[in-house]
XYZ file of C-alpha atoms in Angstrom:
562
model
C -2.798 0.823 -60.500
C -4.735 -1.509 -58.266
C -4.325 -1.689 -54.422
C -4.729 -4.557 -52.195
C -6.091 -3.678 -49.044
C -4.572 -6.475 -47.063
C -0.901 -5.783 -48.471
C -1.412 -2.544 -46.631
C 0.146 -1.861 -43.156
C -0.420 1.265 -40.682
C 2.161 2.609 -38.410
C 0.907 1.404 -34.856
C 0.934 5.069 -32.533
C 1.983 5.062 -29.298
C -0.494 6.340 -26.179
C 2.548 8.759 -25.527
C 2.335 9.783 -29.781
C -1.289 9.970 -29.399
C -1.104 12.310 -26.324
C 1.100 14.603 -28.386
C -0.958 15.026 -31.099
C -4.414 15.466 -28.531
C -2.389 18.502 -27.059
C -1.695 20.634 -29.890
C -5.305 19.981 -30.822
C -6.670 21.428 -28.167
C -4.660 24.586 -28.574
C -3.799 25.523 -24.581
C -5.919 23.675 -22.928
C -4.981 21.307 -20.487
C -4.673 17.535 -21.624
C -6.406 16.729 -18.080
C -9.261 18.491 -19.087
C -9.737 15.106 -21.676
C -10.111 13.457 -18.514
C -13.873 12.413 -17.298
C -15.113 11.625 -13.493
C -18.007 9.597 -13.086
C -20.515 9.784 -10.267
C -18.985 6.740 -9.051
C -15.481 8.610 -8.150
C -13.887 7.319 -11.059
C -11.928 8.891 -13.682
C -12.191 7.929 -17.086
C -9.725 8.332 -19.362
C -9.833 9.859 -23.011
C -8.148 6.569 -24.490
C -7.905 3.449 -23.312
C -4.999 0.745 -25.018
C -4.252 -2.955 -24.894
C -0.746 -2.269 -22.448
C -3.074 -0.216 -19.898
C -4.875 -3.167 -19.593
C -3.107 -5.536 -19.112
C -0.722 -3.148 -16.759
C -3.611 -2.546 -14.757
C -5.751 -6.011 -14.594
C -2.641 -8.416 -15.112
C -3.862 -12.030 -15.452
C -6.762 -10.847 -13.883
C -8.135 -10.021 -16.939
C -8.421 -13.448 -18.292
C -10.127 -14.329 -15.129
C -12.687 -11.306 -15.152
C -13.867 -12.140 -18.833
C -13.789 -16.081 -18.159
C -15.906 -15.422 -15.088
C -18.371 -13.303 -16.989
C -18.842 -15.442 -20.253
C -19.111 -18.558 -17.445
C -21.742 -16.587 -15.629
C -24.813 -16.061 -17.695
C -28.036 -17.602 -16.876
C -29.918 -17.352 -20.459
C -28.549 -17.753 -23.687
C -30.312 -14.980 -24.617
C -33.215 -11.679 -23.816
C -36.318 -12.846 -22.643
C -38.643 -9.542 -23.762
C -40.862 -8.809 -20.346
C -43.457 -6.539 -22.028
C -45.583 -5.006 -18.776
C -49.327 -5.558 -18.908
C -50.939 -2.103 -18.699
C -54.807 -1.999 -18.724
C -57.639 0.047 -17.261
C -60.130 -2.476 -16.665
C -60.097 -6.503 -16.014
C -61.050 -7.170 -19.393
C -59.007 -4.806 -21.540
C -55.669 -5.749 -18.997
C -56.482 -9.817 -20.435
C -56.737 -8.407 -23.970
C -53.257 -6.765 -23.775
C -51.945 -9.651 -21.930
C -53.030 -11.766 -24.378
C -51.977 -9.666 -27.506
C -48.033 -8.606 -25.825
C -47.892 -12.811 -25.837
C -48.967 -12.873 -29.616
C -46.431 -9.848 -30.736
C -43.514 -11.594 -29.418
C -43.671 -10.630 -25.515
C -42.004 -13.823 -23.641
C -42.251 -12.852 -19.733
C -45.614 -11.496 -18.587
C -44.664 -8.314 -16.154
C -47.235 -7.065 -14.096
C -47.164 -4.328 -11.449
C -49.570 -5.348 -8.629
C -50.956 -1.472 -8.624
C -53.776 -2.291 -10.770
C -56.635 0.279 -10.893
C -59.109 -2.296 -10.893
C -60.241 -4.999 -8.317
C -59.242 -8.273 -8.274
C -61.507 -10.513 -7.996
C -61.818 -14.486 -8.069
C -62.571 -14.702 -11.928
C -59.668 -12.432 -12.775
C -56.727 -14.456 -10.433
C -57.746 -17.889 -12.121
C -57.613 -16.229 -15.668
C -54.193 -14.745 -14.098
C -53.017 -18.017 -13.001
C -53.236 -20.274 -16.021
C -51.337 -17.344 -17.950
C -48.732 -17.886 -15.068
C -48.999 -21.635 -15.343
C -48.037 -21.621 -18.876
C -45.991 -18.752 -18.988
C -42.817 -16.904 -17.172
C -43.558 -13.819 -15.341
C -42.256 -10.709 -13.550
C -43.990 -9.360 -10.576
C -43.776 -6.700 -8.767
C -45.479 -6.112 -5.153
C -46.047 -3.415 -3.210
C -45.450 -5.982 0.098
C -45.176 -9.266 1.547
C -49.318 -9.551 1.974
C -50.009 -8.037 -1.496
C -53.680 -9.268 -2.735
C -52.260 -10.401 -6.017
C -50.366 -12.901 -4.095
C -53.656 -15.171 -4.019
C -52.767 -15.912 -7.863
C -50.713 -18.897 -6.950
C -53.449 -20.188 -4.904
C -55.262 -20.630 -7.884
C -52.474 -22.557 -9.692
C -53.043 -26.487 -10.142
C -50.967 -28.325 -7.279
C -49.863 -30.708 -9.433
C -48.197 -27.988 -12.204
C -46.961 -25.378 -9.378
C -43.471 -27.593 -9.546
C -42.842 -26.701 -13.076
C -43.898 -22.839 -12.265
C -40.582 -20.179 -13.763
C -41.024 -16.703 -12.656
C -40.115 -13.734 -10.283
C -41.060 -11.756 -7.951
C -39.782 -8.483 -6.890
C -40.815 -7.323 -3.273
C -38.909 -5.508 -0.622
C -39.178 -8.991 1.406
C -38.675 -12.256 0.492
C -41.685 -13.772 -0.523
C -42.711 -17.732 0.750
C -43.490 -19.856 -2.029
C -42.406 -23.461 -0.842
C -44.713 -25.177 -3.618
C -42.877 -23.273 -6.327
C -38.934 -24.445 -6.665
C -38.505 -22.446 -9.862
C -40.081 -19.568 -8.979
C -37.434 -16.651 -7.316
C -38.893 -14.585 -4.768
C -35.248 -13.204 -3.029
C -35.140 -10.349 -5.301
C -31.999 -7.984 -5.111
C -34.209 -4.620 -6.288
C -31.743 -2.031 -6.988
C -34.379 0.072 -8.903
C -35.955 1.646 -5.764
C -32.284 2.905 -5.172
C -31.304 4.072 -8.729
C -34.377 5.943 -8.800
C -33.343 7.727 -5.814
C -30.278 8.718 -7.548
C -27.900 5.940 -6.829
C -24.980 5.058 -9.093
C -23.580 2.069 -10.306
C -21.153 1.366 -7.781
C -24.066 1.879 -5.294
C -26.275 -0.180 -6.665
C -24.175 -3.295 -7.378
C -23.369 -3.056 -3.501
C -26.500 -2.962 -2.469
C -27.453 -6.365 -4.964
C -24.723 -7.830 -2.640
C -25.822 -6.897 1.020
C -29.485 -8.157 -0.314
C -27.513 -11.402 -0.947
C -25.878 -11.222 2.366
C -29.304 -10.688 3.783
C -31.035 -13.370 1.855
C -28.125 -16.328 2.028
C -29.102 -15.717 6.404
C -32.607 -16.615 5.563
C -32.135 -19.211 3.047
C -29.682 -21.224 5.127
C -27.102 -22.858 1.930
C -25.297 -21.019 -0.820
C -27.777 -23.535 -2.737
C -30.672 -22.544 -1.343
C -29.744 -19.059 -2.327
C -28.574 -19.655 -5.357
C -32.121 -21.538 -6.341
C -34.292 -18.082 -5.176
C -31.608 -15.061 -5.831
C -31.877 -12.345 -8.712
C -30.978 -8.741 -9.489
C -33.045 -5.986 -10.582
C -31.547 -3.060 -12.077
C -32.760 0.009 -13.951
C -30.304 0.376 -16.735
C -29.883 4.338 -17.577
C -28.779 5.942 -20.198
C -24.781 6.148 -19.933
C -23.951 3.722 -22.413
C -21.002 1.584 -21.531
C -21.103 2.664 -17.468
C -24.089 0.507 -17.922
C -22.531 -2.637 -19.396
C -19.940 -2.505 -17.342
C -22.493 -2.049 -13.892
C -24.267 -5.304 -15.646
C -20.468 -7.111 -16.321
C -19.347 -6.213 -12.903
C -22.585 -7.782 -10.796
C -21.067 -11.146 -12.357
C -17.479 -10.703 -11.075
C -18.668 -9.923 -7.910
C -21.544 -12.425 -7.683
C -18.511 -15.022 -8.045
C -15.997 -12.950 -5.293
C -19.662 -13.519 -3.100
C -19.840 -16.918 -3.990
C -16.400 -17.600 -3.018
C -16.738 -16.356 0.306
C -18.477 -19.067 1.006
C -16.208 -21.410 -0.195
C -18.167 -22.719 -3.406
C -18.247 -21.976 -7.206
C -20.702 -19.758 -8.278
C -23.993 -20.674 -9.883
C -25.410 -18.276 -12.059
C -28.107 -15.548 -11.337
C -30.553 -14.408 -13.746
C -30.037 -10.492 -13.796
C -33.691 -9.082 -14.590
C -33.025 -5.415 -15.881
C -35.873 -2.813 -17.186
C -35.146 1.001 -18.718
C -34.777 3.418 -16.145
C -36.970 6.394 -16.163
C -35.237 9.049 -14.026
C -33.755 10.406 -17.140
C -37.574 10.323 -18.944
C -39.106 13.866 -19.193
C -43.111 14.363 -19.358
C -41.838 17.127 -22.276
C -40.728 16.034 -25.818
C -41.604 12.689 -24.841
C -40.426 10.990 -28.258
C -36.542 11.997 -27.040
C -37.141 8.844 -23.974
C -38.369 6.923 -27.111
C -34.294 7.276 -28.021
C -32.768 6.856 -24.188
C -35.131 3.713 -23.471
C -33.537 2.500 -26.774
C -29.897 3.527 -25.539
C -30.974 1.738 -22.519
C -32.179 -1.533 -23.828
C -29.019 -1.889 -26.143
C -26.552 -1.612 -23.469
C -28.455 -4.402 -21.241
C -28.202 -6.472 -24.094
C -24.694 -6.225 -24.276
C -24.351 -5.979 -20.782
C -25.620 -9.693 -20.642
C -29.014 -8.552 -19.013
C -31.360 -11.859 -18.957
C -34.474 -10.552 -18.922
C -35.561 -7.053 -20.289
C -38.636 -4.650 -19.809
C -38.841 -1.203 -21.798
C -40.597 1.326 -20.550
C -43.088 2.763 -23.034
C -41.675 7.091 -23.470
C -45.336 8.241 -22.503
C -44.620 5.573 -19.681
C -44.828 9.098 -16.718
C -48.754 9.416 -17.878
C -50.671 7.239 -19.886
C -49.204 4.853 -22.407
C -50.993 4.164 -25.426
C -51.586 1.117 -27.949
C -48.727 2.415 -30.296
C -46.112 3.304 -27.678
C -46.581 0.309 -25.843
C -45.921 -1.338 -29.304
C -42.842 0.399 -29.906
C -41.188 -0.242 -26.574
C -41.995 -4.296 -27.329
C -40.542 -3.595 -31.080
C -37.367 -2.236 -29.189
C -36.089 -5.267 -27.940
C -37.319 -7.654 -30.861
C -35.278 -5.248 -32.777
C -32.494 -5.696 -30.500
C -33.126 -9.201 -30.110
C -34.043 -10.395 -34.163
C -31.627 -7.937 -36.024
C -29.307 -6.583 -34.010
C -27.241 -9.944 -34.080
C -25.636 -8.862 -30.576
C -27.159 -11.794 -28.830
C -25.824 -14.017 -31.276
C -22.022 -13.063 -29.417
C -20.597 -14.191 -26.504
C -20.027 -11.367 -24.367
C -20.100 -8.715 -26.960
C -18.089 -5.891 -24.955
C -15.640 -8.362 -23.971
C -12.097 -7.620 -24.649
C -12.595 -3.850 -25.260
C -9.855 -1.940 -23.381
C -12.212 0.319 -21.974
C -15.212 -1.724 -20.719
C -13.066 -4.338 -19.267
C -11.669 -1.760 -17.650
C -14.520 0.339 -16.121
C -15.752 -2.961 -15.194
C -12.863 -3.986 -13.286
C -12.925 -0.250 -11.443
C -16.863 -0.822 -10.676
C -16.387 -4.538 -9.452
C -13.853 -3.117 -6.775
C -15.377 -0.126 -5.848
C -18.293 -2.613 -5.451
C -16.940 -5.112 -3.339
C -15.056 -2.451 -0.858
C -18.576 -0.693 -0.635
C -20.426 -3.858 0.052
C -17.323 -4.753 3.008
C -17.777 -1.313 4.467
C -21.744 -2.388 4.793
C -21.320 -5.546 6.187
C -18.682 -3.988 9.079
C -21.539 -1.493 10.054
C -23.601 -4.596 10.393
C -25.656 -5.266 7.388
C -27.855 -3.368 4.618
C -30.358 -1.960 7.243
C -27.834 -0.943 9.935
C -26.015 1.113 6.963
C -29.269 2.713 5.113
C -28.952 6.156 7.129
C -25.584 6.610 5.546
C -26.452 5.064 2.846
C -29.453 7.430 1.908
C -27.691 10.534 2.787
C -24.769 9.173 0.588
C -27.159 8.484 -2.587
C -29.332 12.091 -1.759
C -25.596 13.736 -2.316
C -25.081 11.890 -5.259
C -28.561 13.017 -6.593
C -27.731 16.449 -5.672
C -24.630 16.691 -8.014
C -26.681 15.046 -10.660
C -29.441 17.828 -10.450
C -27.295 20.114 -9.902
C -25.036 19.331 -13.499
C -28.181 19.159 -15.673
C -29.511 22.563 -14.072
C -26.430 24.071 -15.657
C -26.503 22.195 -18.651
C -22.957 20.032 -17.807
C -25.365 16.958 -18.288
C -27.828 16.950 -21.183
C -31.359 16.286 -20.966
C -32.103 16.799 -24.555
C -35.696 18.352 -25.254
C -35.672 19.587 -21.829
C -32.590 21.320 -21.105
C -31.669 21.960 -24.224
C -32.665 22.159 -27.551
C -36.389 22.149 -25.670
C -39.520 22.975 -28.025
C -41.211 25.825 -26.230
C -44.669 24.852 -28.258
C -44.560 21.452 -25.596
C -47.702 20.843 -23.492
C -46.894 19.411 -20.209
C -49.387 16.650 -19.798
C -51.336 16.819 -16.186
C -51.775 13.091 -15.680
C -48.912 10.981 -13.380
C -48.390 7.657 -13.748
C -48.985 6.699 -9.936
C -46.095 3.539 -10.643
C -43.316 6.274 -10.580
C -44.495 9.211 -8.961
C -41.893 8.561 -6.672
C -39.310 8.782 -8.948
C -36.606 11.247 -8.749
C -36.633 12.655 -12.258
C -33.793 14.827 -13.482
C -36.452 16.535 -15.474
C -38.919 17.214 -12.564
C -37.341 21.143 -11.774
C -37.540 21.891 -15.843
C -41.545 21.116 -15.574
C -42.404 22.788 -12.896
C -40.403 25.576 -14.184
C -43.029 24.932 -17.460
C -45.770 25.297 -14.845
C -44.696 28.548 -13.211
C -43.789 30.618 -16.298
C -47.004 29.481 -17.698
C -49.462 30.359 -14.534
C -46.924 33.704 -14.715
C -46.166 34.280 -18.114
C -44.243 37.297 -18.121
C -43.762 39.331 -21.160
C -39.860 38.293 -22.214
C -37.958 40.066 -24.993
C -34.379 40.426 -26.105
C -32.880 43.223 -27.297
C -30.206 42.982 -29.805
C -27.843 45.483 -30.215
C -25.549 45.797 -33.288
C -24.786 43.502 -36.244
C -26.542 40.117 -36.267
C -23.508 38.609 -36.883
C -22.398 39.703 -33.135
C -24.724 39.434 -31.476
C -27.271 36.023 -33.045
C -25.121 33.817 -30.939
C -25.815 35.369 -27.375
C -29.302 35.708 -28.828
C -29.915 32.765 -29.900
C -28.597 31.481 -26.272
C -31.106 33.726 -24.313
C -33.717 32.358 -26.577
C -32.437 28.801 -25.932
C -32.561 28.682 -22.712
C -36.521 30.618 -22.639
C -37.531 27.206 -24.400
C -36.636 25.333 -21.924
C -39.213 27.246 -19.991
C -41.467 26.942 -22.420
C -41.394 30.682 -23.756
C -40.691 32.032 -27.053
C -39.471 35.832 -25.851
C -40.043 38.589 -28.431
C -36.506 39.800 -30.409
C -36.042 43.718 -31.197
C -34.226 42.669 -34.394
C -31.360 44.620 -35.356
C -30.679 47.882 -33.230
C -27.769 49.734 -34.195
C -28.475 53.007 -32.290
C -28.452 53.828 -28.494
C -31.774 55.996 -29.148
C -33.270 53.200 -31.120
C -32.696 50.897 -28.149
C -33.937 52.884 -25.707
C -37.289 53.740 -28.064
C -38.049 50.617 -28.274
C -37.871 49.492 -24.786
C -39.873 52.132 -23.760
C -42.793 50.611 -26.794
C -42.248 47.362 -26.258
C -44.342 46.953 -23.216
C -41.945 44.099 -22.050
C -41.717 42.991 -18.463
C -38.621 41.403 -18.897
C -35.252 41.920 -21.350
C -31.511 40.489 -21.934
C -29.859 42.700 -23.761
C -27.883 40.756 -26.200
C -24.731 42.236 -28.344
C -20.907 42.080 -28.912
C -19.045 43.194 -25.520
C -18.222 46.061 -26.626
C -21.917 46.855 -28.028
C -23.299 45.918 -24.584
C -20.938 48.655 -22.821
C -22.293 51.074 -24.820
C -25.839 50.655 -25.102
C -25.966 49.166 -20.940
C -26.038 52.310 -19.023
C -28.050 54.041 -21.494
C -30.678 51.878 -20.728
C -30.411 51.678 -17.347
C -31.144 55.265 -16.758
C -34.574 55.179 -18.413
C -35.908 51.601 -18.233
C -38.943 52.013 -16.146
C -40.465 48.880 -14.397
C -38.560 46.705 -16.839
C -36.658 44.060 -15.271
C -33.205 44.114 -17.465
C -30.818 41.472 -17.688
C -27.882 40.896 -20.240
C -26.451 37.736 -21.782
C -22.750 37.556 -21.179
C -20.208 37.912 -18.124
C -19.272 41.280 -16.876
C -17.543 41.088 -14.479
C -15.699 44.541 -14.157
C -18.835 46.465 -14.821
C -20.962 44.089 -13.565
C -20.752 46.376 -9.788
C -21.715 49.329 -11.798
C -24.457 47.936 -13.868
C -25.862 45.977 -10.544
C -25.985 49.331 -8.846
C -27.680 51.150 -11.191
C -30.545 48.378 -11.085
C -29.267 45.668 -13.665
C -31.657 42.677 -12.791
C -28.594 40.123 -13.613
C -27.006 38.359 -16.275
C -27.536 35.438 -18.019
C -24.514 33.091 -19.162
C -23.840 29.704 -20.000
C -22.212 27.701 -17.070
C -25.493 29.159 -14.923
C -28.351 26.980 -13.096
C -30.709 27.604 -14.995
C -33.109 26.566 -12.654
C -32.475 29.584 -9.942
C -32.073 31.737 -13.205
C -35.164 31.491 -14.586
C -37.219 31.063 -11.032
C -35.419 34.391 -9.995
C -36.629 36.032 -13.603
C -40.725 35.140 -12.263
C -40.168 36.563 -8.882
C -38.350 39.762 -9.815
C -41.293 40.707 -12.437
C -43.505 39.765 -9.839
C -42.137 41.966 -7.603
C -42.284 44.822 -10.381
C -46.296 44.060 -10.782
């Protein structure tokens, strides 16, 4: 018997059906705990439908996604491949080859570790003549800032680029060049979050529209520069929102808003200088959402970007967004997130946590009147942050979990973000110390494997992430076996891993003849933990635990032993 598909109808479920079924599948625990809060203060829920929408946004709604889909300032992703070279000549030949393999904005950082001199600026400035650019400066006088004096007067008119500086930058001779750049990235890599940053892009408006004079004037020079990170669809919806809001701004004014390019590039504060090929996958992550996000113009950061980027990974971060751009198809959609429940949603929540942000700025008197609170505000968020992926909440795969111990931490820095503050900065320097240290780390397992290879395999687990690979006993069935071979092992440092009821036993045994061994177990104990602590347990280790102060306790305690 044959079926047709599109003869065949499903029962719609209610939210309220749907909520019954989530509770008795997860068996006692509470249907809140489905519940998510963001960074931003905002609580996302496990399921979003079409009535919650429209409940919450109204004929809002049709207004938000109008105003977005109205809003875009490129019909598609311009791909701004940074220049990266050592030397004059071999930055020209990379220039020259990005443009050949598909690289449509040249991107340079003025922190160049070469001179510039007279010869290089005019090569510099017919690229810029002929070509859109992104450039970054370190301040209003920056040397590189002689390029334009090299461009022909009679093509500067027809000039299309950007510059990002912490000032807006006078070009009078160039109309299509935008030089009052919103730069959110110095913030996000601080710690900021979404909501932050998309009040910030505002109060840079605010601060820009006073120098420019007219909402056109503006409107001709403005753009926003974000660092898009690696949550997904927060990330669209950040992108999304800054379009909303750039209309509420416009409004204020009294006119209809004009369109702002939005300039975005992967964020790096998630990178880690250890199992480098994982920020190969979040600069991906990254440059996907900002292409749905309706990002105009993109840079990827190469995932040896924190050091030295080579000919292939430079390649790959290009490939990333030609990928995105050439088979993807989502640029060939209008607004690709629009409509979903959840998205439209998140970026409603963002646009007004935005706006009542950026109103609570302008009362204290502007962007630089608020930056003390402002800094201490984004340091607390950055806290929390650190704070979750010390004890694992937040996932820094390669480095906080599932970490390769055999990694070598590369000694070079990238001087362009040094300054960044890296989630994964504690978990290398925790790589540094154990290996200036490197104590002698074992585990003891006591009883079956089949009781004790999880807790085991946990210890081990989190001894990656420092890069150490501790020594395992194997199966020990016997108190007197245990205690043998601590006494051979000529270990510094042991967890004691087993069933509960394996670890009670074999524990105080242990404890009276360990020597100068610092011992630890995996696992809570709380009622014996007194006892055990007493006796001279070191501590235990136990998921839930900053692993951070763990493991920096572990090198000073054997320290304190030799």
């Amino acid at each position: 018997m044959s079926i047709n598909m599109k003869e065949i109808e499903f029962q719609t479920a209610s939210y309220e059906q749907w909520k019954e079924e989530a509770i008795k599948a997860l068996k006692g625990k509470p249907f809140e705990s489905l519940f998510t809060k963001t960074f931003e203060g905002i609580t996302l829920e496990p399921l979003y439908t079409q009535e919650m929408l429209v409940e919450k946004l109204g004929d809002q709604l049709e207004k938000q996604v109008s105003t977005i889909r109205t809003l875009t300032a490129n019909e598609g992703l311009d791909i701004a491949q940074q220049i990266i070279g050592e030397t004059k000549e071999q930055f020209i030949a990379n220039l020259e080859d990005s443009l050949a393999r598909g690289n449509e904005v040249i991107t340079v950082d003025s922190r160049l570790p070469f001179a510039l001199d007279d010869e290089f600026m005019t090569v510099l400035a017919d690229y810029f003549t002929e070509y859109s650019f992104k450039l970054t400066l370190t301040n209003a006088k920056d040397p590189v800032l002689a390029v334009f004096d090299k461009i022909d007067e009679g093509k500067r008119a027809d000039v299309e680029g950007f510059i990002i500086a912490d000032e807006a930058i006078e070009l009078p001779s160039f109309p299509k060049v935008r030089t009052f750049a919103a730069n959110t990235v110095k913030f996000h890599n601080d710690g900021a979050n979404a909501v932050q940053e998309l009040a910030i892009a505002l109060a840079q408006a605010a601060q820009f529209a006073e120098k420019a004079g007219s909402y056109e004037a503006l409107a001709n020079k403005y753009f926003v520069n974000f660092a898009v990170d690696t949550q997904f669809f927060n990330e669209i919806a950040k992108i999304r929102a800054f379009k909303v809001l750039w209309k509420a701004f416009s409004s204020a004014y009294g006119v209809e808003a004009v369109a702002v390019p939005v300039v975005a590039e992967t964020s790096v504060r998630s990178f880690s200088k250890v199992d480098v090929y994982v920020n190969l996958l979040r600069a991906g992550n990254e440059a996907f959402s900002a292409a749905i996000g309706g990002a105009d113009v993109m840079t990827v950061h190469p995932h040896d970007i924190l050091t030295k980027p080579t000919a292939q990974s430079i390649r790959i971060a290009r490939n990333t967004l030609l990928v995105t751009k050439e088979e993807s198809q989502v640029l060939n959609v209008l607004d690709p997130a629009g409509g979903s429940y959840f998205i439209e949603s998140l970026t409603a929540d963002y646009a007004k946590a935005a706006w009542e942000l950026f109103l609570k700025i302008e009362e204290a008197g502007g962007l630089d009147a608020y930056l003390p609170t402002l800094t201490a505000e984004i340091e607390e968020i950055y806290n929390e942050r650190k704070k979750q992926v010390e004890t694992r909440k937040i996932s820094l795969i390669g480095t906080n979990i599932y970490a390769n111990p055999a990694d070598e931490l590369p000694t070079e820095e990238n001087p362009q973000f040094a300054d960044v503050k890296r989630l994964a900065i504690p978990f290398e320097n925790l790589r540094r110390d154990f290996a200036a240290n490197a104590p002698k780390v074992g585990i003891l397992t006591f009883g079956e494997l089949k009781n004790f290879k999880a807790r085991a395999d946990y210890v081990a687990g989190v001894f990656a992430v420092a890069g150490i690979v501790p020594e395992q006993s194997g199966e020990i069935t016997s108190v007197d076996a245990a205690k043998a071979w601590l006494a051979e092992s000529g270990l510094e440092y042991v967890v004691v891993a087993g069933a509960d009821e394996d670890t009670k036993q074999v524990v105080p045994a242990l404890l009276e003849g360990k020597g100068n061994v610092r011992l630890d177990v995996a696992g809570k104990f709380k009622d014996e933990e007194a006892e055990w602590t007493a006796a001279g347990l070191n501590g235990f280790i136990f998921a839930g635990q900053n692993i951070i102060e763990k493991l920096n306790s572990v090198t000073a305690s054997v320290k304190e032993v030799l």
